[in-house]
Amino acid sequence: MIKNYLFDLDGTLLFLDEEKFINTYIKHIAYKFHSLGLNSEEMVKRLWAGTKEMVKNDGSMMNEEKFWTTFYPESKENQDLLKKQLEDFYRHEFNIVKETTKTTETAKKIIDHLKKHQKKIFLLTNPIFPKVATYKRLKWAGLDPDDFVFITTYENSMYAKPNPKYYQWILDKFNLKEEETIMVGNDVDEDMIIEDLGVETYLVTDCLNNKNNKDMSGFKQGKLEDFYQIIVN
């Protein structure tokens, strides 16, 4: 029996066009850098470099530290100031990115049903964003942080997708048995990799992401609404 439900966020519980989402996000964070008197082109390059370092993180430090070590290795004082300025960006200007996303009532129906049946629910969005940005996107999805046992963000995680160690860390941290756990996500590379650890998966196809055109025939798959019907019935 499945007791533990692990959910991706972007493209799974929150529908979005990934390309539009990224382009809009980068455009507006570049505006922010420019408004702060920084070279926006240089800072965007640093942003991508820091993100790549988080994806490669070997668990030696938290993703937040890994990111900032690459993104802004200048003085600690200036780093703390920039952190506060970017937090302000995520609280306010980041809202413009919502236009590239779409709330689906099915997400809330699923979470409410699982809560009603005392299931453990985890939000395993790739922890390359700070908590403020993750909770903001969760709000766009019509969901509440209190719906989840744990939400991965760059502050509390030391691995990232598609590293299997990211999932193993969650399984170990919360003593989750593989046979009692399912991962629900829309990304073939980043989410379905957990099958290598013996965990069941469900591939959500509404906003399917299969960058490497892998064979998907072996995955249980369907629309998010289909998954809702499965857990209800």
PDB file of C-alpha atoms in Angstrom:
ATOM      1  CA  MET A   1       0.000   0.000   0.000  1.00  0.00           C
ATOM      2  CA  ILE A   2       1.267   3.465  -0.904  1.00  0.00           C
ATOM      3  CA  LYS A   3       1.637   5.655   2.183  1.00  0.00           C
ATOM      4  CA  ASN A   4       4.078   8.306   0.945  1.00  0.00           C
ATOM      5  CA  TYR A   5       3.442  10.613  -1.996  1.00  0.00           C
ATOM      6  CA  LEU A   6       6.302  12.626  -3.469  1.00  0.00           C
ATOM      7  CA  PHE A   7       5.266  15.397  -5.855  1.00  0.00           C
ATOM      8  CA  ASP A   8       7.173  17.580  -8.269  1.00  0.00           C
ATOM      9  CA  LEU A   9       5.816  21.139  -8.550  1.00  0.00           C
ATOM     10  CA  ASP A  10       6.595  22.874 -11.860  1.00  0.00           C
ATOM     11  CA  GLY A  11       4.728  21.172 -14.688  1.00  0.00           C
ATOM     12  CA  THR A  12       3.109  18.689 -12.291  1.00  0.00           C
ATOM     13  CA  LEU A  13       0.999  20.408  -9.620  1.00  0.00           C
ATOM     14  CA  LEU A  14       1.533  23.794 -11.258  1.00  0.00           C
ATOM     15  CA  PHE A  15       0.982  23.695 -15.009  1.00  0.00           C
ATOM     16  CA  LEU A  16       3.385  25.816 -17.025  1.00  0.00           C
ATOM     17  CA  ASP A  17       5.206  26.322 -20.281  1.00  0.00           C
ATOM     18  CA  GLU A  18       8.786  25.751 -19.101  1.00  0.00           C
ATOM     19  CA  GLU A  19      10.422  27.740 -21.888  1.00  0.00           C
ATOM     20  CA  LYS A  20       8.154  30.766 -21.331  1.00  0.00           C
ATOM     21  CA  PHE A  21       8.587  30.436 -17.572  1.00  0.00           C
ATOM     22  CA  ILE A  22      12.394  30.475 -17.774  1.00  0.00           C
ATOM     23  CA  ASN A  23      12.550  33.249 -20.372  1.00  0.00           C
ATOM     24  CA  THR A  24      10.178  35.494 -18.411  1.00  0.00           C
ATOM     25  CA  TYR A  25      11.989  34.787 -15.149  1.00  0.00           C
ATOM     26  CA  ILE A  26      15.422  35.551 -16.613  1.00  0.00           C
ATOM     27  CA  LYS A  27      14.143  38.707 -18.299  1.00  0.00           C
ATOM     28  CA  HIS A  28      12.798  40.140 -15.055  1.00  0.00           C
ATOM     29  CA  ILE A  29      15.638  39.079 -12.779  1.00  0.00           C
ATOM     30  CA  ALA A  30      17.981  40.737 -15.328  1.00  0.00           C
ATOM     31  CA  TYR A  31      15.919  43.932 -14.876  1.00  0.00           C
ATOM     32  CA  LYS A  32      16.464  43.578 -11.133  1.00  0.00           C
ATOM     33  CA  PHE A  33      20.225  43.224 -11.526  1.00  0.00           C
ATOM     34  CA  HIS A  34      20.287  46.294 -13.771  1.00  0.00           C
ATOM     35  CA  SER A  35      18.233  48.326 -11.270  1.00  0.00           C
ATOM     36  CA  LEU A  36      20.796  47.438  -8.600  1.00  0.00           C
ATOM     37  CA  GLY A  37      23.600  48.868 -10.731  1.00  0.00           C
ATOM     38  CA  LEU A  38      24.970  45.437 -11.677  1.00  0.00           C
ATOM     39  CA  ASN A  39      25.928  44.180 -15.124  1.00  0.00           C
ATOM     40  CA  SER A  40      22.774  42.195 -15.912  1.00  0.00           C
ATOM     41  CA  GLU A  41      24.384  40.064 -18.639  1.00  0.00           C
ATOM     42  CA  GLU A  42      27.262  39.085 -16.359  1.00  0.00           C
ATOM     43  CA  MET A  43      24.921  38.363 -13.427  1.00  0.00           C
ATOM     44  CA  VAL A  44      22.649  36.147 -15.535  1.00  0.00           C
ATOM     45  CA  LYS A  45      25.722  34.145 -16.591  1.00  0.00           C
ATOM     46  CA  ARG A  46      26.634  33.811 -12.924  1.00  0.00           C
ATOM     47  CA  LEU A  47      23.080  32.746 -12.117  1.00  0.00           C
ATOM     48  CA  TRP A  48      23.280  29.876 -14.612  1.00  0.00           C
ATOM     49  CA  ALA A  49      26.743  28.910 -13.371  1.00  0.00           C
ATOM     50  CA  GLY A  50      25.513  28.803  -9.775  1.00  0.00           C
ATOM     51  CA  THR A  51      22.523  26.709 -10.808  1.00  0.00           C
ATOM     52  CA  LYS A  52      24.786  24.203 -12.574  1.00  0.00           C
ATOM     53  CA  GLU A  53      26.892  23.916  -9.428  1.00  0.00           C
ATOM     54  CA  MET A  54      23.780  23.078  -7.386  1.00  0.00           C
ATOM     55  CA  VAL A  55      22.828  20.361  -9.873  1.00  0.00           C
ATOM     56  CA  LYS A  56      26.343  18.902  -9.495  1.00  0.00           C
ATOM     57  CA  ASN A  57      26.351  19.234  -5.694  1.00  0.00           C
ATOM     58  CA  ASP A  58      27.885  16.156  -4.048  1.00  0.00           C
ATOM     59  CA  GLY A  59      26.344  16.741  -0.631  1.00  0.00           C
ATOM     60  CA  SER A  60      29.392  18.547   0.782  1.00  0.00           C
ATOM     61  CA  MET A  61      27.399  21.723   1.468  1.00  0.00           C
ATOM     62  CA  MET A  62      23.863  23.059   1.204  1.00  0.00           C
ATOM     63  CA  ASN A  63      22.707  24.134  -2.250  1.00  0.00           C
ATOM     64  CA  GLU A  64      22.379  27.716  -1.019  1.00  0.00           C
ATOM     65  CA  GLU A  65      26.063  27.874  -0.116  1.00  0.00           C
ATOM     66  CA  LYS A  66      27.034  26.071  -3.321  1.00  0.00           C
ATOM     67  CA  PHE A  67      25.071  28.609  -5.356  1.00  0.00           C
ATOM     68  CA  TRP A  68      26.361  31.755  -3.677  1.00  0.00           C
ATOM     69  CA  THR A  69      29.974  30.569  -3.695  1.00  0.00           C
ATOM     70  CA  THR A  70      29.750  30.603  -7.491  1.00  0.00           C
ATOM     71  CA  PHE A  71      27.170  33.333  -8.074  1.00  0.00           C
ATOM     72  CA  TYR A  72      28.607  36.050  -5.868  1.00  0.00           C
ATOM     73  CA  PRO A  73      31.949  35.201  -4.244  1.00  0.00           C
ATOM     74  CA  GLU A  74      32.585  38.878  -3.460  1.00  0.00           C
ATOM     75  CA  SER A  75      32.561  40.190   0.124  1.00  0.00           C
ATOM     76  CA  LYS A  76      30.179  38.524   2.620  1.00  0.00           C
ATOM     77  CA  GLU A  77      28.676  41.915   3.469  1.00  0.00           C
ATOM     78  CA  ASN A  78      27.759  42.614  -0.159  1.00  0.00           C
ATOM     79  CA  GLN A  79      26.555  39.037  -0.565  1.00  0.00           C
ATOM     80  CA  ASP A  80      24.126  39.397   2.374  1.00  0.00           C
ATOM     81  CA  LEU A  81      22.825  42.666   0.914  1.00  0.00           C
ATOM     82  CA  LEU A  82      22.262  41.091  -2.504  1.00  0.00           C
ATOM     83  CA  LYS A  83      20.468  38.139  -0.880  1.00  0.00           C
ATOM     84  CA  LYS A  84      18.016  40.542   0.745  1.00  0.00           C
ATOM     85  CA  GLN A  85      17.516  42.389  -2.549  1.00  0.00           C
ATOM     86  CA  LEU A  86      16.809  39.148  -4.413  1.00  0.00           C
ATOM     87  CA  GLU A  87      14.437  38.034  -1.671  1.00  0.00           C
ATOM     88  CA  ASP A  88      12.547  41.261  -2.315  1.00  0.00           C
ATOM     89  CA  PHE A  89      12.511  40.385  -6.026  1.00  0.00           C
ATOM     90  CA  TYR A  90      10.929  37.001  -5.309  1.00  0.00           C
ATOM     91  CA  ARG A  91       8.334  38.551  -3.000  1.00  0.00           C
ATOM     92  CA  HIS A  92       7.256  41.161  -5.547  1.00  0.00           C
ATOM     93  CA  GLU A  93       8.563  41.283  -9.142  1.00  0.00           C
ATOM     94  CA  PHE A  94       8.568  37.469  -9.428  1.00  0.00           C
ATOM     95  CA  ASN A  95       4.749  37.634  -9.521  1.00  0.00           C
ATOM     96  CA  ILE A  96       4.931  38.641 -13.200  1.00  0.00           C
ATOM     97  CA  VAL A  97       6.182  35.117 -13.977  1.00  0.00           C
ATOM     98  CA  LYS A  98       2.834  33.745 -12.807  1.00  0.00           C
ATOM     99  CA  GLU A  99       1.413  34.641 -16.239  1.00  0.00           C
ATOM    100  CA  THR A 100       3.383  31.704 -17.694  1.00  0.00           C
ATOM    101  CA  THR A 101       1.712  29.244 -15.295  1.00  0.00           C
ATOM    102  CA  LYS A 102      -1.770  27.830 -14.895  1.00  0.00           C
ATOM    103  CA  THR A 103      -3.473  26.709 -11.700  1.00  0.00           C
ATOM    104  CA  THR A 104      -5.310  23.405 -11.955  1.00  0.00           C
ATOM    105  CA  GLU A 105      -8.067  22.474  -9.492  1.00  0.00           C
ATOM    106  CA  THR A 106      -6.980  18.862  -9.814  1.00  0.00           C
ATOM    107  CA  ALA A 107      -3.828  19.566  -7.801  1.00  0.00           C
ATOM    108  CA  LYS A 108      -5.828  20.693  -4.774  1.00  0.00           C
ATOM    109  CA  LYS A 109      -8.280  17.804  -5.177  1.00  0.00           C
ATOM    110  CA  ILE A 110      -5.388  15.352  -5.060  1.00  0.00           C
ATOM    111  CA  ILE A 111      -3.724  16.918  -2.032  1.00  0.00           C
ATOM    112  CA  ASP A 112      -7.012  17.236  -0.129  1.00  0.00           C
ATOM    113  CA  HIS A 113      -7.890  13.602  -0.838  1.00  0.00           C
ATOM    114  CA  LEU A 114      -4.492  12.351   0.336  1.00  0.00           C
ATOM    115  CA  LYS A 115      -4.630  14.479   3.484  1.00  0.00           C
ATOM    116  CA  LYS A 116      -8.098  13.131   4.248  1.00  0.00           C
ATOM    117  CA  HIS A 117      -6.681   9.604   4.102  1.00  0.00           C
ATOM    118  CA  GLN A 118      -3.675  10.459   6.321  1.00  0.00           C
ATOM    119  CA  LYS A 119      -1.064   9.982   3.611  1.00  0.00           C
ATOM    120  CA  LYS A 120       2.375  11.576   3.963  1.00  0.00           C
ATOM    121  CA  ILE A 121       2.863  14.187   1.233  1.00  0.00           C
ATOM    122  CA  PHE A 122       6.202  15.691   0.207  1.00  0.00           C
ATOM    123  CA  LEU A 123       6.931  18.457  -2.283  1.00  0.00           C
ATOM    124  CA  LEU A 124      10.090  17.468  -4.130  1.00  0.00           C
ATOM    125  CA  THR A 125      10.527  20.420  -6.427  1.00  0.00           C
ATOM    126  CA  ASN A 126      14.104  20.732  -7.645  1.00  0.00           C
ATOM    127  CA  PRO A 127      15.807  22.633  -4.770  1.00  0.00           C
ATOM    128  CA  ILE A 128      17.560  25.246  -6.880  1.00  0.00           C
ATOM    129  CA  PHE A 129      15.289  28.103  -5.767  1.00  0.00           C
ATOM    130  CA  PRO A 130      15.163  29.768  -2.341  1.00  0.00           C
ATOM    131  CA  LYS A 131      12.252  29.084  -0.005  1.00  0.00           C
ATOM    132  CA  VAL A 132      10.555  32.410  -0.798  1.00  0.00           C
ATOM    133  CA  ALA A 133      10.404  31.591  -4.543  1.00  0.00           C
ATOM    134  CA  THR A 134       9.298  27.996  -3.941  1.00  0.00           C
ATOM    135  CA  TYR A 135       6.470  29.003  -1.595  1.00  0.00           C
ATOM    136  CA  LYS A 136       5.404  31.679  -4.066  1.00  0.00           C
ATOM    137  CA  ARG A 137       5.018  29.088  -6.859  1.00  0.00           C
ATOM    138  CA  LEU A 138       3.205  26.797  -4.457  1.00  0.00           C
ATOM    139  CA  LYS A 139       0.720  29.612  -3.817  1.00  0.00           C
ATOM    140  CA  TRP A 140       0.249  30.013  -7.586  1.00  0.00           C
ATOM    141  CA  ALA A 141      -0.701  26.321  -7.629  1.00  0.00           C
ATOM    142  CA  GLY A 142      -3.448  27.023  -5.077  1.00  0.00           C
ATOM    143  CA  LEU A 143      -1.686  24.968  -2.405  1.00  0.00           C
ATOM    144  CA  ASP A 144      -0.386  25.622   1.092  1.00  0.00           C
ATOM    145  CA  PRO A 145       3.034  24.769   2.557  1.00  0.00           C
ATOM    146  CA  ASP A 146       1.247  23.149   5.506  1.00  0.00           C
ATOM    147  CA  ASP A 147      -0.097  20.517   3.081  1.00  0.00           C
ATOM    148  CA  PHE A 148       3.359  18.920   2.994  1.00  0.00           C
ATOM    149  CA  VAL A 149       5.568  17.081   5.476  1.00  0.00           C
ATOM    150  CA  PHE A 150       8.633  18.590   3.804  1.00  0.00           C
ATOM    151  CA  ILE A 151       9.375  20.944   0.919  1.00  0.00           C
ATOM    152  CA  THR A 152      12.819  20.935  -0.654  1.00  0.00           C
ATOM    153  CA  THR A 153      14.418  24.354  -1.230  1.00  0.00           C
ATOM    154  CA  TYR A 154      18.016  25.420  -1.768  1.00  0.00           C
ATOM    155  CA  GLU A 155      18.322  26.296   1.934  1.00  0.00           C
ATOM    156  CA  ASN A 156      17.536  22.788   3.232  1.00  0.00           C
ATOM    157  CA  SER A 157      18.954  20.508   0.509  1.00  0.00           C
ATOM    158  CA  MET A 158      22.437  19.399  -0.479  1.00  0.00           C
ATOM    159  CA  TYR A 159      21.564  17.566  -3.693  1.00  0.00           C
ATOM    160  CA  ALA A 160      19.416  18.355  -6.730  1.00  0.00           C
ATOM    161  CA  LYS A 161      17.612  16.531  -9.509  1.00  0.00           C
ATOM    162  CA  PRO A 162      18.413  14.378 -11.419  1.00  0.00           C
ATOM    163  CA  ASN A 163      20.954  13.056  -8.883  1.00  0.00           C
ATOM    164  CA  PRO A 164      19.533   9.824  -7.379  1.00  0.00           C
ATOM    165  CA  LYS A 165      21.201  10.833  -4.092  1.00  0.00           C
ATOM    166  CA  TYR A 166      18.615  13.621  -3.815  1.00  0.00           C
ATOM    167  CA  TYR A 167      15.855  11.028  -3.609  1.00  0.00           C
ATOM    168  CA  GLN A 168      17.860   8.610  -1.456  1.00  0.00           C
ATOM    169  CA  TRP A 169      18.448  11.430   1.023  1.00  0.00           C
ATOM    170  CA  ILE A 170      14.669  12.014   1.322  1.00  0.00           C
ATOM    171  CA  LEU A 171      13.957   8.297   1.723  1.00  0.00           C
ATOM    172  CA  ASP A 172      16.596   8.018   4.453  1.00  0.00           C
ATOM    173  CA  LYS A 173      15.738  11.300   6.196  1.00  0.00           C
ATOM    174  CA  PHE A 174      12.090  10.320   6.671  1.00  0.00           C
ATOM    175  CA  ASN A 175      12.536   6.531   6.866  1.00  0.00           C
ATOM    176  CA  LEU A 176      10.330   5.985   3.823  1.00  0.00           C
ATOM    177  CA  LYS A 177      10.075   2.432   2.542  1.00  0.00           C
ATOM    178  CA  GLU A 178      10.522   2.251  -1.236  1.00  0.00           C
ATOM    179  CA  GLU A 179       7.574  -0.118  -1.690  1.00  0.00           C
ATOM    180  CA  GLU A 180       5.272   2.303   0.180  1.00  0.00           C
ATOM    181  CA  THR A 181       6.298   5.366  -1.827  1.00  0.00           C
ATOM    182  CA  ILE A 182       5.405   6.895  -5.192  1.00  0.00           C
ATOM    183  CA  MET A 183       6.947   9.821  -7.092  1.00  0.00           C
ATOM    184  CA  VAL A 184       4.622  11.901  -9.257  1.00  0.00           C
ATOM    185  CA  GLY A 185       6.295  14.203 -11.776  1.00  0.00           C
ATOM    186  CA  ASN A 186       6.316  15.451 -15.357  1.00  0.00           C
ATOM    187  CA  ASP A 187      10.034  15.186 -16.153  1.00  0.00           C
ATOM    188  CA  VAL A 188      11.344  11.892 -17.537  1.00  0.00           C
ATOM    189  CA  ASP A 189      14.969  12.619 -16.601  1.00  0.00           C
ATOM    190  CA  GLU A 190      14.530  14.409 -13.297  1.00  0.00           C
ATOM    191  CA  ASP A 191      11.566  12.621 -11.728  1.00  0.00           C
ATOM    192  CA  MET A 192      11.463   9.089 -13.136  1.00  0.00           C
ATOM    193  CA  ILE A 193      15.108   8.479 -12.110  1.00  0.00           C
ATOM    194  CA  ILE A 194      13.804   7.492  -8.665  1.00  0.00           C
ATOM    195  CA  GLU A 195      12.694   4.167 -10.192  1.00  0.00           C
ATOM    196  CA  ASP A 196      16.369   3.142  -9.972  1.00  0.00           C
ATOM    197  CA  LEU A 197      15.896   3.137  -6.189  1.00  0.00           C
ATOM    198  CA  GLY A 198      12.879   0.834  -6.361  1.00  0.00           C
ATOM    199  CA  VAL A 199      10.248   3.544  -5.972  1.00  0.00           C
ATOM    200  CA  GLU A 200       7.049   3.500  -8.043  1.00  0.00           C
ATOM    201  CA  THR A 201       6.435   6.479 -10.347  1.00  0.00           C
ATOM    202  CA  TYR A 202       3.647   8.201 -12.218  1.00  0.00           C
ATOM    203  CA  LEU A 203       4.536  10.394 -15.202  1.00  0.00           C
ATOM    204  CA  VAL A 204       2.198  13.384 -15.559  1.00  0.00           C
ATOM    205  CA  THR A 205       1.775  14.201 -19.250  1.00  0.00           C
ATOM    206  CA  ASP A 206      -0.110  17.541 -19.160  1.00  0.00           C
ATOM    207  CA  CYS A 207       3.195  19.454 -19.327  1.00  0.00           C
ATOM    208  CA  LEU A 208       5.450  16.549 -20.244  1.00  0.00           C
ATOM    209  CA  ASN A 209       9.188  17.140 -20.244  1.00  0.00           C
ATOM    210  CA  ASN A 210      11.293  14.571 -22.095  1.00  0.00           C
ATOM    211  CA  LYS A 211      14.314  16.528 -23.303  1.00  0.00           C
ATOM    212  CA  ASN A 212      16.292  13.449 -24.333  1.00  0.00           C
ATOM    213  CA  ASN A 213      13.391  11.692 -26.069  1.00  0.00           C
ATOM    214  CA  LYS A 214      13.652   8.614 -23.867  1.00  0.00           C
ATOM    215  CA  ASP A 215      11.344   5.642 -24.304  1.00  0.00           C
ATOM    216  CA  MET A 216       8.426   6.331 -21.930  1.00  0.00           C
ATOM    217  CA  SER A 217       6.441   3.151 -22.587  1.00  0.00           C
ATOM    218  CA  GLY A 218       7.560   1.573 -19.325  1.00  0.00           C
ATOM    219  CA  PHE A 219       6.167   4.322 -17.103  1.00  0.00           C
ATOM    220  CA  LYS A 220       2.690   4.523 -15.627  1.00  0.00           C
ATOM    221  CA  GLN A 221       1.484   7.776 -17.115  1.00  0.00           C
ATOM    222  CA  GLY A 222      -1.438  10.038 -17.867  1.00  0.00           C
ATOM    223  CA  LYS A 223      -2.983  13.422 -17.155  1.00  0.00           C
ATOM    224  CA  LEU A 224      -2.992  14.758 -13.597  1.00  0.00           C
ATOM    225  CA  GLU A 225      -6.760  14.206 -13.592  1.00  0.00           C
ATOM    226  CA  ASP A 226      -6.148  10.550 -14.477  1.00  0.00           C
ATOM    227  CA  PHE A 227      -3.906  10.219 -11.435  1.00  0.00           C
ATOM    228  CA  TYR A 228      -6.641  11.730  -9.274  1.00  0.00           C
ATOM    229  CA  GLN A 229      -9.119   9.144 -10.541  1.00  0.00           C
ATOM    230  CA  ILE A 230      -6.619   6.365  -9.741  1.00  0.00           C
ATOM    231  CA  ILE A 231      -6.164   7.386  -6.102  1.00  0.00           C
ATOM    232  CA  VAL A 232      -9.886   7.979  -5.598  1.00  0.00           C
ATOM    233  CA  ASN A 233     -10.899   4.637  -7.095  1.00  0.00           C
TER     234      ASN A 233
END
